[in-house]
Amino acid sequence: MPDELLRDAPAYSPRSGELADLELLLSGAYAPLTGFLGRADLTALQRRGRLADGTPWPLPVTLEVPESLALGLVLEDPALRSIVLTDQEGAPIAAVEVNDTWPTRDGRYGVGGTVRQIGDGRHGPFQRLRRTPAEVRELLPPGRVLGVVADRPLHRPQLAQIAHAARTLAAHLLVLIPVGDAGPGGLSPEVLVRTVFAARDRMPPATLVAVPLVRRGDEIRDALLRAKVAAAYGVTHLLSTGEMLSGGGPRVLVPRELAYDNRDGQWRWRDDIPPRNRRLALRTDEIDDLLDRGFPLPEWHTPPAVAKELARARPPRRQRGLVVFLTGLSGSGKSTVARGVADHLRETGDRTVTLLDGDVVRRELSAGLGFSKEDRDLNIRRIGWVAAEVARHRGMAICCPIAPYAAARKTAREMATLAGAGFVLVHVATPLEVCEQRDRKGLYAKARAGLIKGMTGIDDPYEEPADAELTIDTSELSVDEAVGAVLHHLTETGWVEPKR
């Protein structure tokens, strides 16, 4: 369709995972796919693991749009069946020519159709690494290409495995860095790229590429998709620490587990090292614990340049941003406890504190929102976003909304994690009957009389947290004791300096 006919086409900004898929479609990394899958392909994929034409493909590549947008399309008219897809700032990236729509969930429709690029869409860090498969294949020397998907920092054991495989195969090394979403532990794509660059002098000669891959949560399917994308970039052999894959694409190599030999400081196959001389690689939780406590990563395990980048990205907890999120019924005491914690930390000067009280937020940030589930979720999303931004800059945000729904609290936690911050959920589990007795605002009495609707705990549910780091009950604790319990938890877990 000529671009001038798209001027009246509806515009839509897909979710982050869909934008990542869109970039891979446009670059050719998802070949032979040329667009988002329709119902026939999705049905065939679910039943047989293949597209409708019989092409093997590991997982769905889909796009969902609001129902109103889908119903406004006229699939029989080429001029009225396109959607302009924009980035999150509204800049056009591509057009999808829709040939299939169907209802999915919660007022949304799936749409299938081919895509084509209509804008530049290139912004953000490390753009020089976001090359297309065709551009990368032009750069590669002839012969074997060893691919490595560096979805986490490369420590000495991984670097030793890479060097051994490249040497054995006499292959050029191609490092694919997934930048479509945060990595394990919330490591941002930018930090991941910096850690891989920091390890570059420990690698054989290599080409580095940033690829907008996102994880779907199914390890086997994710691995299959990575193998497909790696093949598109010219990889002939793929180094993997996961499942052995088959079904076309590059040959997958599963390396032996290495250990550190303290006799000569080398990493080699663990069974070749006597137990008394063998040191196993650190687990992820052990690495995180060292960083959280401010201890340096040992040089026998991690190159100093990589350790430096990780320490910058994950400073000790007492210096890192934190969201303390108190949730509970109206009248549970969460605002009083939150103010007490904030006041104490301001007095000691241990942390820079921002208090996001539920009533103040309703007045200053969420004015105009009602108390429907949608408005309550939006209110928590706004609180979560502001809190995460405070924590991104190493402050502490203390929030105390009712936050009755588990999904909204989970979103707030994810926002903090993506900002590189910590998140502590405190359930103020004061019983409903005690909250009703307090009823400082008279809300429970009005709800019991039928004067207000949607009161949490009366005619709207409160979903008790199953993932709270701390639970307190202000019917059993005084205000000072409840504040002390929160401060004790923050001190014991390293977020606040202990009293001297």
Short mmCIF file of C-alpha atoms in Angstrom, two decimals:
data_model
loop_
_atom_site.label_atom_id
_atom_site.label_comp_id
_atom_site.label_asym_id
_atom_site.label_seq_id
_atom_site.Cartn_x
_atom_site.Cartn_y
_atom_site.Cartn_z
CA MET A 1 0.00 0.00 0.00
CA PRO A 2 1.40 3.46 -0.87
CA ASP A 3 2.44 5.40 2.22
CA GLU A 4 0.01 8.24 1.49
CA LEU A 5 -2.90 5.85 1.98
CA LEU A 6 -1.69 5.21 5.52
CA ARG A 7 -2.29 8.78 6.63
CA ASP A 8 -5.83 7.94 7.71
CA ALA A 9 -4.97 4.47 9.04
CA PRO A 10 -5.38 3.95 12.79
CA ALA A 11 -2.19 3.96 14.84
CA TYR A 12 -1.36 1.66 17.72
CA SER A 13 1.65 1.19 20.00
CA PRO A 14 2.16 -2.53 20.69
CA ARG A 15 3.38 -3.88 24.00
CA SER A 16 7.14 -4.22 24.51
CA GLY A 17 7.29 -7.94 23.63
CA GLU A 18 5.28 -7.34 20.46
CA LEU A 19 7.59 -4.47 19.50
CA ALA A 20 10.56 -6.81 19.89
CA ASP A 21 8.88 -9.37 17.63
CA LEU A 22 8.11 -6.61 15.13
CA GLU A 23 11.77 -5.62 14.93
CA LEU A 24 12.78 -9.24 14.34
CA LEU A 25 10.14 -9.62 11.63
CA LEU A 26 11.27 -6.46 9.85
CA SER A 27 14.97 -7.38 10.05
CA GLY A 28 14.46 -10.86 8.59
CA ALA A 29 15.60 -12.60 11.79
CA TYR A 30 12.25 -14.44 11.92
CA ALA A 31 12.50 -15.70 8.34
CA PRO A 32 10.47 -17.21 6.76
CA LEU A 33 7.82 -15.25 8.71
CA THR A 34 6.80 -11.97 7.09
CA GLY A 35 4.22 -10.86 9.62
CA PHE A 36 2.16 -11.69 12.69
CA LEU A 37 0.50 -15.09 12.60
CA GLY A 38 -3.19 -15.55 11.87
CA ARG A 39 -5.62 -18.14 13.22
CA ALA A 40 -4.78 -20.87 10.70
CA ASP A 41 -1.07 -20.74 11.54
CA LEU A 42 -1.73 -20.55 15.27
CA THR A 43 -4.05 -23.57 15.16
CA ALA A 44 -1.54 -25.60 13.14
CA LEU A 45 1.25 -24.53 15.48
CA GLN A 46 -0.70 -25.64 18.54
CA ARG A 47 -1.59 -29.02 17.02
CA ARG A 48 1.54 -29.97 15.11
CA GLY A 49 4.32 -27.54 16.02
CA ARG A 50 4.29 -26.31 12.43
CA LEU A 51 2.74 -23.46 10.47
CA ALA A 52 -0.25 -24.12 8.25
CA ASP A 53 2.03 -24.70 5.24
CA GLY A 54 4.06 -27.29 7.15
CA THR A 55 7.04 -25.06 8.01
CA PRO A 56 8.48 -25.92 11.43
CA TRP A 57 8.22 -22.99 13.86
CA PRO A 58 8.67 -23.06 17.64
CA LEU A 59 6.15 -20.60 19.10
CA PRO A 60 3.42 -18.02 18.37
CA VAL A 61 4.35 -14.57 17.08
CA THR A 62 1.20 -12.57 17.68
CA LEU A 63 -0.20 -9.06 17.91
CA GLU A 64 -3.22 -7.96 19.96
CA VAL A 65 -5.05 -4.65 19.60
CA PRO A 66 -8.08 -3.08 21.32
CA GLU A 67 -11.45 -4.41 20.17
CA SER A 68 -12.56 -0.99 18.91
CA LEU A 69 -9.54 -0.75 16.62
CA ALA A 70 -10.02 -4.25 15.19
CA LEU A 71 -13.73 -3.77 14.56
CA GLY A 72 -13.02 -0.55 12.65
CA LEU A 73 -11.00 -2.41 10.01
CA VAL A 74 -12.55 -3.48 6.70
CA LEU A 75 -10.60 -6.55 5.63
CA GLU A 76 -12.18 -6.61 2.17
CA ASP A 77 -10.91 -3.10 1.38
CA PRO A 78 -7.11 -2.75 0.93
CA ALA A 79 -7.37 0.93 1.89
CA LEU A 80 -9.12 0.24 5.20
CA ARG A 81 -7.39 -2.81 6.63
CA SER A 82 -3.99 -1.45 7.70
CA ILE A 83 -2.72 -0.38 11.12
CA VAL A 84 0.28 1.86 11.65
CA LEU A 85 2.42 0.43 14.44
CA THR A 86 4.34 3.00 16.48
CA ASP A 87 6.97 2.89 19.18
CA GLN A 88 6.03 3.86 22.72
CA GLU A 89 6.66 7.53 21.92
CA GLY A 90 4.25 7.40 18.97
CA ALA A 91 6.79 7.41 16.12
CA PRO A 92 5.71 5.17 13.19
CA ILE A 93 7.71 1.98 12.73
CA ALA A 94 5.72 -0.28 10.43
CA ALA A 95 2.37 -0.98 8.85
CA VAL A 96 0.57 -4.28 9.25
CA GLU A 97 -1.81 -5.20 6.45
CA VAL A 98 -4.41 -7.15 8.39
CA ASN A 99 -5.98 -10.22 6.80
CA ASP A 100 -7.38 -11.89 9.91
CA THR A 101 -8.94 -10.75 13.21
CA TRP A 102 -10.44 -12.69 16.13
CA PRO A 103 -11.45 -11.99 19.75
CA THR A 104 -8.93 -13.03 22.39
CA ARG A 105 -9.52 -11.73 25.90
CA ASP A 106 -10.63 -8.73 27.93
CA GLY A 107 -11.83 -6.60 25.04
CA ARG A 108 -8.84 -7.32 22.83
CA TYR A 109 -8.52 -8.86 19.36
CA GLY A 110 -5.74 -10.80 17.72
CA VAL A 111 -4.72 -9.56 14.28
CA GLY A 112 -2.68 -11.38 11.67
CA GLY A 113 -1.01 -9.96 8.58
CA THR A 114 2.20 -9.00 6.84
CA VAL A 115 4.33 -6.10 8.06
CA ARG A 116 6.55 -3.63 6.30
CA GLN A 117 8.78 -0.89 7.62
CA ILE A 118 7.59 2.70 7.16
CA GLY A 119 9.81 4.56 9.63
CA ASP A 120 13.34 4.50 10.91
CA GLY A 121 12.45 3.42 14.42
CA ARG A 122 16.12 3.44 15.43
CA HIS A 123 16.79 4.95 18.84
CA GLY A 124 18.07 3.87 22.21
CA PRO A 125 21.48 2.73 23.45
CA PHE A 126 23.89 0.61 21.38
CA GLN A 127 22.14 1.11 18.04
CA ARG A 128 25.44 0.31 16.30
CA LEU A 129 25.04 -3.29 17.49
CA ARG A 130 21.49 -3.76 16.21
CA ARG A 131 22.43 -5.03 12.78
CA THR A 132 20.16 -7.06 10.52
CA PRO A 133 21.00 -10.69 9.73
CA ALA A 134 21.93 -9.72 6.18
CA GLU A 135 24.35 -7.05 7.44
CA VAL A 136 25.94 -9.49 9.88
CA ARG A 137 26.34 -12.28 7.33
CA GLU A 138 28.23 -9.81 5.12
CA LEU A 139 30.71 -9.23 7.96
CA LEU A 140 31.36 -12.87 8.78
CA PRO A 141 34.40 -14.64 7.37
CA PRO A 142 33.83 -17.85 5.37
CA GLY A 143 33.70 -21.12 7.27
CA ARG A 144 32.21 -22.15 10.57
CA VAL A 145 30.51 -19.63 12.84
CA LEU A 146 30.12 -20.39 16.54
CA GLY A 147 27.11 -18.64 18.00
CA VAL A 148 26.70 -17.80 21.68
CA VAL A 149 23.52 -16.28 23.10
CA ALA A 150 24.89 -14.17 25.95
CA ASP A 151 21.72 -13.72 27.99
CA ARG A 152 23.69 -13.14 31.21
CA PRO A 153 27.16 -11.85 32.12
CA LEU A 154 30.08 -13.98 30.98
CA HIS A 155 32.24 -15.14 33.87
CA ARG A 156 35.46 -17.14 33.54
CA PRO A 157 33.81 -20.59 33.25
CA GLN A 158 31.60 -19.46 30.37
CA LEU A 159 34.51 -17.70 28.69
CA ALA A 160 36.60 -20.86 28.98
CA GLN A 161 33.81 -22.90 27.37
CA ILE A 162 33.52 -20.39 24.53
CA ALA A 163 37.28 -20.35 23.90
CA HIS A 164 37.47 -24.15 23.90
CA ALA A 165 34.57 -24.53 21.45
CA ALA A 166 35.88 -21.83 19.09
CA ARG A 167 39.33 -23.38 19.11
CA THR A 168 38.04 -26.92 18.57
CA LEU A 169 35.84 -25.88 15.64
CA ALA A 170 38.28 -23.32 14.20
CA ALA A 171 35.21 -21.09 14.03
CA HIS A 172 34.59 -17.35 14.09
CA LEU A 173 32.67 -16.27 17.19
CA LEU A 174 29.32 -14.47 16.91
CA VAL A 175 27.90 -13.26 20.23
CA LEU A 176 24.15 -12.58 20.18
CA ILE A 177 23.08 -10.37 23.11
CA PRO A 178 19.32 -10.47 23.85
CA VAL A 179 18.12 -6.90 24.50
CA GLY A 180 14.35 -7.35 24.18
CA ASP A 181 13.72 -7.46 27.92
CA ALA A 182 15.47 -7.52 31.27
CA GLY A 183 17.64 -10.53 31.99
CA PRO A 184 17.74 -12.75 35.08
CA GLY A 185 17.47 -10.76 38.29
CA GLY A 186 16.21 -7.70 36.41
CA LEU A 187 19.57 -6.98 34.74
CA SER A 188 18.86 -4.30 32.16
CA PRO A 189 19.81 -4.86 28.50
CA GLU A 190 22.23 -1.92 28.64
CA VAL A 191 24.09 -3.39 31.61
CA LEU A 192 24.18 -6.81 29.93
CA VAL A 193 25.76 -5.30 26.81
CA ARG A 194 28.37 -3.49 28.93
CA THR A 195 29.29 -6.69 30.79
CA VAL A 196 29.73 -8.58 27.52
CA PHE A 197 31.94 -5.79 26.16
CA ALA A 198 33.93 -5.90 29.40
CA ALA A 199 34.69 -9.58 28.72
CA ARG A 200 35.66 -9.07 25.09
CA ASP A 201 39.40 -9.16 25.67
CA ARG A 202 38.94 -12.65 27.16
CA MET A 203 37.24 -13.97 24.02
CA PRO A 204 38.53 -15.16 20.66
CA PRO A 205 38.02 -12.62 17.83
CA ALA A 206 34.27 -11.99 17.83
CA THR A 207 31.40 -10.13 16.23
CA LEU A 208 28.84 -8.77 18.72
CA VAL A 209 25.19 -8.21 17.82
CA ALA A 210 22.29 -6.90 19.92
CA VAL A 211 19.12 -8.86 19.13
CA PRO A 212 15.67 -7.90 20.52
CA LEU A 213 14.80 -11.39 21.76
CA VAL A 214 12.41 -11.72 24.69
CA ARG A 215 11.81 -14.73 26.91
CA ARG A 216 8.41 -16.44 26.77
CA GLY A 217 8.92 -18.49 29.92
CA ASP A 218 9.15 -21.85 28.13
CA GLU A 219 12.84 -22.78 28.18
CA ILE A 220 12.67 -25.35 25.39
CA ARG A 221 10.65 -23.17 23.01
CA ASP A 222 12.78 -20.16 23.83
CA ALA A 223 15.88 -22.21 23.00
CA LEU A 224 14.33 -23.37 19.72
CA LEU A 225 13.52 -19.79 18.75
CA ARG A 226 17.03 -18.66 19.60
CA ALA A 227 18.41 -21.39 17.37
CA LYS A 228 16.20 -20.18 14.50
CA VAL A 229 17.32 -16.59 14.95
CA ALA A 230 20.97 -17.62 15.28
CA ALA A 231 20.73 -19.51 11.99
CA ALA A 232 19.32 -16.38 10.32
CA TYR A 233 22.45 -14.50 11.44
CA GLY A 234 24.73 -17.11 9.87
CA VAL A 235 25.52 -19.32 12.88
CA THR A 236 26.54 -22.87 11.95
CA HIS A 237 27.19 -24.15 15.51
CA LEU A 238 25.42 -22.87 18.61
CA LEU A 239 26.92 -23.22 22.08
CA SER A 240 24.20 -24.01 24.59
CA THR A 241 23.99 -24.93 28.25
CA GLY A 242 20.35 -25.97 27.94
CA GLU A 243 18.41 -28.75 26.22
CA MET A 244 19.83 -30.51 23.16
CA LEU A 245 17.80 -29.23 20.22
CA SER A 246 16.96 -30.70 16.87
CA GLY A 247 14.82 -29.92 13.88
CA GLY A 248 17.08 -27.94 11.60
CA GLY A 249 19.20 -24.84 12.07
CA PRO A 250 22.70 -24.74 13.53
CA ARG A 251 24.25 -27.73 15.21
CA VAL A 252 23.89 -27.28 18.97
CA LEU A 253 26.86 -27.99 21.24
CA VAL A 254 26.34 -28.75 24.93
CA PRO A 255 29.62 -28.05 26.75
CA ARG A 256 31.02 -30.02 29.65
CA GLU A 257 30.76 -28.54 33.12
CA LEU A 258 34.01 -26.82 34.00
CA ALA A 259 35.60 -26.20 37.38
CA TYR A 260 38.51 -24.09 38.58
CA ASP A 261 41.77 -25.94 39.17
CA ASN A 262 43.60 -24.17 41.98
CA ARG A 263 46.85 -25.94 41.08
CA ASP A 264 47.42 -23.78 38.00
CA GLY A 265 44.47 -21.37 37.91
CA GLN A 266 42.87 -22.95 34.84
CA TRP A 267 39.26 -23.91 34.10
CA ARG A 268 38.88 -27.45 32.82
CA TRP A 269 36.46 -30.36 32.85
CA ARG A 270 35.54 -30.87 36.51
CA ASP A 271 36.15 -34.63 36.50
CA ASP A 272 39.77 -34.03 35.46
CA ILE A 273 40.44 -32.15 38.69
CA PRO A 274 40.99 -33.89 42.04
CA PRO A 275 38.22 -32.90 44.49
CA ARG A 276 40.68 -31.20 46.86
CA ASN A 277 41.85 -28.89 44.04
CA ARG A 278 38.43 -28.26 42.50
CA ARG A 279 36.35 -25.10 42.89
CA LEU A 280 32.93 -25.07 41.26
CA ALA A 281 31.55 -22.02 39.52
CA LEU A 282 29.55 -19.66 41.72
CA ARG A 283 25.79 -19.95 41.49
CA THR A 284 23.75 -16.89 40.48
CA ASP A 285 22.40 -16.49 43.99
CA GLU A 286 25.93 -16.59 45.41
CA ILE A 287 27.03 -13.85 42.99
CA ASP A 288 23.99 -11.76 43.88
CA ASP A 289 24.64 -12.21 47.59
CA LEU A 290 28.23 -10.99 47.26
CA LEU A 291 27.09 -7.91 45.33
CA ASP A 292 24.21 -7.23 47.74
CA ARG A 293 26.63 -7.19 50.67
CA GLY A 294 29.18 -5.06 48.87
CA PHE A 295 31.86 -7.75 48.58
CA PRO A 296 34.03 -7.92 45.42
CA LEU A 297 33.51 -10.84 43.07
CA PRO A 298 36.57 -13.12 43.25
CA GLU A 299 39.01 -12.73 40.37
CA TRP A 300 39.38 -16.50 39.97
CA HIS A 301 35.71 -16.53 38.90
CA THR A 302 35.01 -13.16 37.26
CA PRO A 303 37.26 -10.89 35.17
CA PRO A 304 37.77 -7.58 37.02
CA ALA A 305 36.25 -5.51 34.19
CA VAL A 306 33.06 -7.62 34.28
CA ALA A 307 32.97 -7.45 38.09
CA LYS A 308 33.24 -3.67 37.92
CA GLU A 309 30.23 -3.39 35.59
CA LEU A 310 28.17 -5.70 37.78
CA ALA A 311 29.07 -3.76 40.92
CA ARG A 312 28.03 -0.52 39.21
CA ALA A 313 24.70 -2.02 38.17
CA ARG A 314 24.02 -3.81 41.46
CA PRO A 315 25.49 -1.74 44.27
CA PRO A 316 25.17 -2.94 47.86
CA ARG A 317 21.59 -2.99 49.07
CA ARG A 318 22.20 -0.12 51.49
CA GLN A 319 23.06 2.07 48.48
CA ARG A 320 20.51 0.69 46.00
CA GLY A 321 17.05 2.00 45.25
CA LEU A 322 14.16 0.35 47.09
CA VAL A 323 10.38 0.33 46.97
CA VAL A 324 8.70 -0.50 50.28
CA PHE A 325 5.08 -1.29 49.44
CA LEU A 326 2.60 -1.56 52.31
CA THR A 327 -0.78 -3.06 51.46
CA GLY A 328 -3.83 -3.70 53.60
CA LEU A 329 -7.44 -2.80 54.25
CA SER A 330 -8.59 0.75 54.90
CA GLY A 331 -7.97 1.39 58.59
CA SER A 332 -5.33 -1.33 58.88
CA GLY A 333 -2.69 1.19 59.97
CA LYS A 334 -0.52 1.01 56.87
CA SER A 335 -0.34 4.81 56.39
CA THR A 336 0.58 5.35 60.05
CA VAL A 337 3.29 2.68 59.87
CA ALA A 338 4.60 4.06 56.56
CA ARG A 339 4.87 7.57 58.01
CA GLY A 340 6.67 6.22 61.06
CA VAL A 341 9.21 4.36 58.93
CA ALA A 342 9.73 7.42 56.72
CA ASP A 343 10.15 9.73 59.70
CA HIS A 344 12.75 7.45 61.30
CA LEU A 345 14.81 7.18 58.11
CA ARG A 346 14.68 10.93 57.59
CA GLU A 347 15.85 11.50 61.14
CA THR A 348 18.82 9.16 60.78
CA GLY A 349 19.66 10.30 57.26
CA ASP A 350 20.30 6.70 56.23
CA ARG A 351 18.21 6.93 53.06
CA THR A 352 16.58 9.54 50.82
CA VAL A 353 12.87 8.83 51.29
CA THR A 354 9.77 9.62 49.22
CA LEU A 355 6.44 8.78 50.87
CA LEU A 356 3.58 7.99 48.47
CA ASP A 357 0.53 7.92 50.73
CA GLY A 358 -2.66 6.53 49.22
CA ASP A 359 -4.83 9.58 49.92
CA VAL A 360 -2.18 12.05 48.78
CA VAL A 361 -1.64 10.08 45.58
CA ARG A 362 -5.38 10.08 44.91
CA ARG A 363 -5.36 13.87 45.22
CA GLU A 364 -2.13 14.74 43.42
CA LEU A 365 -1.46 11.91 40.97
CA SER A 366 -4.72 10.09 40.34
CA ALA A 367 -7.33 12.82 40.64
CA GLY A 368 -10.42 11.89 38.64
CA LEU A 369 -10.00 8.15 38.97
CA GLY A 370 -12.87 6.22 40.49
CA PHE A 371 -12.90 2.95 42.38
CA SER A 372 -13.65 0.48 39.61
CA LYS A 373 -11.17 -2.37 39.22
CA GLU A 374 -9.73 -0.69 36.13
CA ASP A 375 -9.26 2.64 37.92
CA ARG A 376 -7.78 0.97 40.99
CA ASP A 377 -5.31 -0.93 38.82
CA LEU A 378 -4.38 2.28 37.01
CA ASN A 379 -3.87 4.03 40.35
CA ILE A 380 -1.47 1.30 41.52
CA ARG A 381 0.30 1.36 38.16
CA ARG A 382 0.89 5.09 38.54
CA ILE A 383 2.16 4.65 42.09
CA GLY A 384 4.39 1.79 40.96
CA TRP A 385 5.83 3.82 38.10
CA VAL A 386 6.64 6.85 40.26
CA ALA A 387 8.10 4.62 42.99
CA ALA A 388 10.27 2.78 40.47
CA GLU A 389 11.61 6.06 39.09
CA VAL A 390 12.48 7.21 42.61
CA ALA A 391 14.24 3.89 43.21
CA ARG A 392 15.98 3.99 39.82
CA HIS A 393 17.93 6.98 41.14
CA ARG A 394 18.76 5.10 44.36
CA GLY A 395 16.13 6.65 46.55
CA MET A 396 13.66 4.79 48.74
CA ALA A 397 9.96 5.05 47.90
CA ILE A 398 7.49 4.05 50.62
CA CYS A 399 3.98 3.39 49.28
CA CYS A 400 0.85 2.61 51.29
CA PRO A 401 -2.23 2.19 49.06
CA ILE A 402 -4.88 -0.47 49.75
CA ALA A 403 -3.79 -2.25 46.54
CA PRO A 404 -6.38 -5.04 46.85
CA TYR A 405 -5.48 -6.98 43.69
CA ALA A 406 -2.52 -9.34 43.38
CA ALA A 407 -1.95 -8.62 39.68
CA ALA A 408 -1.54 -4.88 40.27
CA ARG A 409 0.90 -5.48 43.14
CA LYS A 410 2.85 -7.83 40.88
CA THR A 411 3.07 -5.08 38.24
CA ALA A 412 4.48 -2.67 40.84
CA ARG A 413 7.09 -5.25 41.82
CA GLU A 414 8.07 -5.79 38.18
CA MET A 415 8.45 -2.05 37.61
CA ALA A 416 10.85 -1.79 40.54
CA THR A 417 12.85 -4.81 39.36
CA LEU A 418 13.14 -3.40 35.84
CA ALA A 419 14.45 -0.18 37.36
CA GLY A 420 17.25 -2.16 39.00
CA ALA A 421 15.75 -1.63 42.46
CA GLY A 422 14.60 -3.81 45.30
CA PHE A 423 10.98 -4.37 46.31
CA VAL A 424 9.71 -5.25 49.78
CA LEU A 425 6.01 -6.04 50.12
CA VAL A 426 4.61 -5.52 53.62
CA HIS A 427 1.16 -6.96 54.28
CA VAL A 428 -0.53 -5.02 57.06
CA ALA A 429 -2.87 -7.89 57.92
CA THR A 430 -5.09 -6.17 60.49
CA PRO A 431 -8.45 -8.05 60.60
CA LEU A 432 -11.50 -6.51 58.95
CA GLU A 433 -13.46 -6.28 62.21
CA VAL A 434 -10.68 -4.20 63.78
CA CYS A 435 -10.53 -1.93 60.73
CA GLU A 436 -14.28 -1.45 60.93
CA GLN A 437 -14.08 -0.53 64.59
CA ARG A 438 -11.52 2.16 63.79
CA ASP A 439 -13.37 3.48 60.71
CA ARG A 440 -11.82 6.93 61.04
CA LYS A 441 -13.35 8.12 57.75
CA GLY A 442 -16.76 6.48 58.25
CA LEU A 443 -16.35 4.50 55.01
CA TYR A 444 -17.26 1.10 56.42
CA ALA A 445 -20.43 2.47 58.00
CA LYS A 446 -21.48 4.00 54.69
CA ALA A 447 -20.69 0.75 52.86
CA ARG A 448 -22.72 -1.31 55.36
CA ALA A 449 -25.60 1.12 54.88
CA GLY A 450 -25.39 0.77 51.11
CA LEU A 451 -24.41 4.41 50.63
CA ILE A 452 -21.15 3.59 48.81
CA LYS A 453 -20.29 0.66 46.59
CA GLY A 454 -17.04 -1.13 45.89
CA MET A 455 -15.65 -0.93 49.42
CA THR A 456 -12.70 -3.27 49.80
CA GLY A 457 -13.51 -5.97 52.32
CA ILE A 458 -17.28 -5.34 52.17
CA ASP A 459 -18.52 -5.74 48.60
CA ASP A 460 -15.17 -5.80 46.79
CA PRO A 461 -12.48 -8.43 47.47
CA TYR A 462 -9.07 -8.00 49.03
CA GLU A 463 -6.68 -10.60 47.63
CA GLU A 464 -4.29 -11.38 50.47
CA PRO A 465 -0.64 -11.45 49.36
CA ALA A 466 1.08 -14.81 49.08
CA ASP A 467 4.42 -13.14 48.30
CA ALA A 468 4.81 -10.62 51.12
CA GLU A 469 8.31 -10.31 52.55
CA LEU A 470 6.83 -9.20 55.89
CA THR A 471 3.40 -9.49 57.53
CA ILE A 472 2.35 -7.38 60.50
CA ASP A 473 -0.94 -6.95 62.38
CA THR A 474 -1.51 -3.60 64.09
CA SER A 475 -4.22 -5.11 66.29
CA GLU A 476 -1.42 -7.05 68.00
CA LEU A 477 1.38 -4.45 67.75
CA SER A 478 1.62 -0.85 68.82
CA VAL A 479 2.53 1.72 66.18
CA ASP A 480 6.12 1.85 67.48
CA GLU A 481 6.36 -1.95 67.43
CA ALA A 482 5.00 -2.16 63.88
CA VAL A 483 7.40 0.54 62.69
CA GLY A 484 10.20 -1.28 64.47
CA ALA A 485 9.29 -4.55 62.75
CA VAL A 486 9.57 -2.95 59.31
CA LEU A 487 12.85 -1.22 60.16
CA HIS A 488 14.24 -4.46 61.62
CA HIS A 489 13.42 -6.31 58.39
CA LEU A 490 15.06 -3.60 56.27
CA THR A 491 18.16 -3.68 58.46
CA GLU A 492 18.41 -7.47 58.58
CA THR A 493 18.11 -7.74 54.80
CA GLY A 494 20.75 -5.06 54.21
CA TRP A 495 18.61 -2.21 52.87
CA VAL A 496 19.33 0.03 55.84
CA GLU A 497 22.55 0.45 57.79
CA PRO A 498 22.39 -1.15 61.24
CA LYS A 499 22.50 1.15 64.23
CA ARG A 500 26.01 1.82 65.45
#
